[in-house]
Short mmCIF file of N, CA and C in Angstrom, two decimals:
data_model
loop_
_atom_site.label_atom_id
_atom_site.label_comp_id
_atom_site.label_asym_id
_atom_site.label_seq_id
_atom_site.Cartn_x
_atom_site.Cartn_y
_atom_site.Cartn_z
N MET A 1 -0.47 5.21 -21.57
CA MET A 1 -0.64 5.82 -20.28
C MET A 1 -0.05 4.89 -19.22
N LYS A 2 0.71 5.45 -18.33
CA LYS A 2 1.35 4.67 -17.28
C LYS A 2 0.35 4.31 -16.18
N ARG A 3 0.37 3.06 -15.77
CA ARG A 3 -0.52 2.58 -14.72
C ARG A 3 0.14 2.80 -13.36
N GLY A 4 -0.63 3.25 -12.38
CA GLY A 4 -0.10 3.49 -11.05
C GLY A 4 0.06 2.21 -10.26
N TRP A 5 0.97 2.22 -9.31
CA TRP A 5 1.17 1.06 -8.44
C TRP A 5 0.09 0.97 -7.38
N PHE A 6 -0.41 2.12 -6.97
CA PHE A 6 -1.42 2.19 -5.92
C PHE A 6 -2.57 3.06 -6.40
N GLY A 7 -3.76 2.75 -5.93
CA GLY A 7 -4.94 3.52 -6.27
C GLY A 7 -5.87 3.59 -5.08
N PRO A 8 -7.01 4.25 -5.25
CA PRO A 8 -7.95 4.39 -4.13
C PRO A 8 -8.59 3.05 -3.77
N ARG A 9 -8.85 2.88 -2.49
CA ARG A 9 -9.55 1.68 -2.03
C ARG A 9 -11.01 1.77 -2.40
N ARG A 10 -11.66 0.63 -2.54
CA ARG A 10 -13.10 0.64 -2.85
C ARG A 10 -13.91 1.10 -1.64
N ILE A 11 -13.52 0.65 -0.45
CA ILE A 11 -14.25 1.00 0.77
C ILE A 11 -13.25 1.63 1.74
N GLY A 12 -13.56 2.78 2.27
CA GLY A 12 -12.69 3.43 3.24
C GLY A 12 -11.68 4.36 2.61
N TRP A 13 -10.80 4.84 3.45
CA TRP A 13 -9.76 5.77 3.00
C TRP A 13 -8.47 5.02 2.83
N GLY A 14 -7.58 5.58 2.02
CA GLY A 14 -6.26 5.00 1.88
C GLY A 14 -5.99 4.53 0.47
N ALA A 15 -4.89 3.83 0.33
CA ALA A 15 -4.45 3.33 -0.96
C ALA A 15 -4.39 1.81 -0.94
N SER A 16 -4.57 1.23 -2.11
CA SER A 16 -4.52 -0.22 -2.26
C SER A 16 -3.63 -0.54 -3.45
N PRO A 17 -2.84 -1.60 -3.39
CA PRO A 17 -2.02 -1.96 -4.55
C PRO A 17 -2.90 -2.29 -5.75
N THR A 18 -2.52 -1.78 -6.93
CA THR A 18 -3.29 -2.04 -8.14
C THR A 18 -2.47 -2.77 -9.19
N SER A 19 -1.22 -3.06 -8.91
CA SER A 19 -0.37 -3.77 -9.86
C SER A 19 0.59 -4.67 -9.09
N TRP A 20 1.31 -5.49 -9.84
CA TRP A 20 2.26 -6.38 -9.17
C TRP A 20 3.37 -5.59 -8.50
N GLU A 21 3.72 -4.42 -9.04
CA GLU A 21 4.75 -3.60 -8.41
C GLU A 21 4.29 -3.09 -7.04
N GLY A 22 3.01 -2.74 -6.94
CA GLY A 22 2.46 -2.30 -5.65
C GLY A 22 2.45 -3.42 -4.63
N TRP A 23 2.07 -4.63 -5.07
CA TRP A 23 2.09 -5.77 -4.16
C TRP A 23 3.51 -6.11 -3.75
N LEU A 24 4.47 -6.00 -4.67
CA LEU A 24 5.87 -6.26 -4.35
C LEU A 24 6.40 -5.24 -3.33
N ALA A 25 6.06 -3.98 -3.53
CA ALA A 25 6.49 -2.93 -2.59
C ALA A 25 5.88 -3.15 -1.21
N THR A 26 4.61 -3.55 -1.17
CA THR A 26 3.94 -3.81 0.11
C THR A 26 4.58 -5.00 0.82
N GLY A 27 4.84 -6.07 0.08
CA GLY A 27 5.49 -7.25 0.67
C GLY A 27 6.90 -6.94 1.16
N ALA A 28 7.64 -6.14 0.38
CA ALA A 28 8.99 -5.77 0.80
C ALA A 28 8.95 -4.93 2.08
N MET A 29 7.96 -4.05 2.20
CA MET A 29 7.84 -3.24 3.40
C MET A 29 7.54 -4.11 4.62
N VAL A 30 6.63 -5.06 4.46
CA VAL A 30 6.28 -5.95 5.57
C VAL A 30 7.49 -6.78 6.00
N LEU A 31 8.19 -7.35 5.04
CA LEU A 31 9.38 -8.15 5.37
C LEU A 31 10.48 -7.29 6.00
N THR A 32 10.64 -6.07 5.53
CA THR A 32 11.64 -5.17 6.12
C THR A 32 11.26 -4.81 7.55
N LEU A 33 9.99 -4.56 7.80
CA LEU A 33 9.56 -4.26 9.18
C LEU A 33 9.78 -5.45 10.10
N ILE A 34 9.52 -6.65 9.61
CA ILE A 34 9.78 -7.85 10.42
C ILE A 34 11.27 -7.97 10.70
N GLY A 35 12.10 -7.76 9.69
CA GLY A 35 13.55 -7.83 9.86
C GLY A 35 14.08 -6.79 10.83
N VAL A 36 13.56 -5.57 10.73
CA VAL A 36 13.99 -4.51 11.64
C VAL A 36 13.57 -4.85 13.08
N SER A 37 12.36 -5.38 13.24
CA SER A 37 11.88 -5.74 14.58
C SER A 37 12.74 -6.84 15.20
N ILE A 38 13.10 -7.82 14.39
CA ILE A 38 13.95 -8.90 14.89
C ILE A 38 15.36 -8.41 15.13
N GLY A 39 15.87 -7.60 14.22
CA GLY A 39 17.25 -7.12 14.32
C GLY A 39 17.50 -6.19 15.48
N PHE A 40 16.58 -5.28 15.73
CA PHE A 40 16.76 -4.32 16.80
C PHE A 40 16.27 -4.83 18.15
N GLY A 41 15.33 -5.76 18.13
CA GLY A 41 14.82 -6.30 19.39
C GLY A 41 14.21 -5.23 20.26
N ASP A 42 14.65 -5.17 21.51
CA ASP A 42 14.11 -4.20 22.47
C ASP A 42 14.98 -2.95 22.61
N ARG A 43 15.91 -2.77 21.69
CA ARG A 43 16.75 -1.57 21.78
C ARG A 43 15.91 -0.32 21.54
N PRO A 44 16.26 0.77 22.21
CA PRO A 44 15.42 1.97 22.13
C PRO A 44 15.36 2.62 20.75
N ASN A 45 16.34 2.41 19.90
CA ASN A 45 16.31 3.05 18.59
C ASN A 45 15.62 2.18 17.53
N GLY A 46 15.04 1.08 17.92
CA GLY A 46 14.32 0.22 16.99
C GLY A 46 13.09 0.88 16.41
N TRP A 47 12.39 1.66 17.22
CA TRP A 47 11.19 2.33 16.72
C TRP A 47 11.54 3.40 15.70
N ILE A 48 12.73 3.99 15.81
CA ILE A 48 13.16 4.98 14.82
C ILE A 48 13.37 4.31 13.47
N ALA A 49 13.98 3.13 13.47
CA ALA A 49 14.18 2.38 12.24
C ALA A 49 12.85 1.96 11.63
N GLN A 50 11.90 1.56 12.46
CA GLN A 50 10.58 1.18 11.95
C GLN A 50 9.85 2.38 11.34
N MET A 51 9.94 3.53 11.98
CA MET A 51 9.32 4.73 11.43
C MET A 51 9.97 5.14 10.12
N ALA A 52 11.28 4.93 10.00
CA ALA A 52 11.97 5.25 8.74
C ALA A 52 11.48 4.35 7.61
N VAL A 53 11.25 3.07 7.90
CA VAL A 53 10.73 2.15 6.88
C VAL A 53 9.33 2.57 6.48
N ILE A 54 8.49 2.90 7.44
CA ILE A 54 7.12 3.32 7.14
C ILE A 54 7.11 4.63 6.35
N ALA A 55 7.99 5.56 6.69
CA ALA A 55 8.08 6.83 5.96
C ALA A 55 8.53 6.60 4.52
N ALA A 56 9.50 5.72 4.32
CA ALA A 56 9.97 5.43 2.97
C ALA A 56 8.86 4.79 2.14
N PHE A 57 8.11 3.87 2.74
CA PHE A 57 6.99 3.24 2.04
C PHE A 57 5.91 4.26 1.71
N SER A 58 5.64 5.17 2.61
CA SER A 58 4.64 6.20 2.36
C SER A 58 5.04 7.09 1.19
N ILE A 59 6.32 7.39 1.08
CA ILE A 59 6.80 8.19 -0.04
C ILE A 59 6.62 7.42 -1.35
N VAL A 60 6.90 6.12 -1.34
CA VAL A 60 6.70 5.30 -2.54
C VAL A 60 5.23 5.31 -2.94
N VAL A 61 4.33 5.17 -1.97
CA VAL A 61 2.90 5.19 -2.27
C VAL A 61 2.50 6.54 -2.85
N LEU A 62 2.96 7.62 -2.27
CA LEU A 62 2.60 8.95 -2.77
C LEU A 62 3.12 9.20 -4.17
N LEU A 63 4.31 8.70 -4.48
CA LEU A 63 4.89 8.92 -5.80
C LEU A 63 4.27 8.06 -6.89
N THR A 64 3.67 6.94 -6.51
CA THR A 64 3.13 6.02 -7.51
C THR A 64 1.60 5.90 -7.44
N TYR A 65 0.93 6.81 -6.76
CA TYR A 65 -0.52 6.77 -6.59
C TYR A 65 -1.20 7.36 -7.81
N ARG A 66 -2.24 6.70 -8.28
CA ARG A 66 -3.06 7.21 -9.38
C ARG A 66 -4.51 7.29 -8.91
N HIS A 67 -5.12 8.44 -9.05
CA HIS A 67 -6.52 8.63 -8.61
C HIS A 67 -7.50 7.85 -9.47
N ASP A 68 -7.17 7.64 -10.74
CA ASP A 68 -8.10 6.98 -11.64
C ASP A 68 -7.82 5.48 -11.79
N ALA A 69 -6.89 4.94 -10.99
CA ALA A 69 -6.58 3.51 -11.08
C ALA A 69 -7.71 2.68 -10.48
N ARG A 70 -7.90 1.52 -11.02
CA ARG A 70 -8.95 0.61 -10.52
C ARG A 70 -8.30 -0.47 -9.67
N THR A 71 -8.91 -0.75 -8.53
CA THR A 71 -8.40 -1.83 -7.68
C THR A 71 -8.91 -3.16 -8.21
N PRO A 72 -8.09 -4.23 -8.12
CA PRO A 72 -8.50 -5.50 -8.69
C PRO A 72 -9.57 -6.23 -7.88
N PHE A 73 -9.81 -5.85 -6.64
CA PHE A 73 -10.76 -6.57 -5.81
C PHE A 73 -11.94 -5.71 -5.45
#
């Protein structure tokens, strides 16, 4: 059985990384958001790029989410 990258959080709503792939995807998203923020600066289309990164990450979470996965913490 394939293990999901993300699963339900123990407390609250949302998803939490349950494998190293989930943590890698989360770290890559954070670093990409930092890079986009630095790269675009105060230009008006910077928020569009940030929303695109967040949307792409959300799609990854939705595609790799498992309801029965256990969170490590």
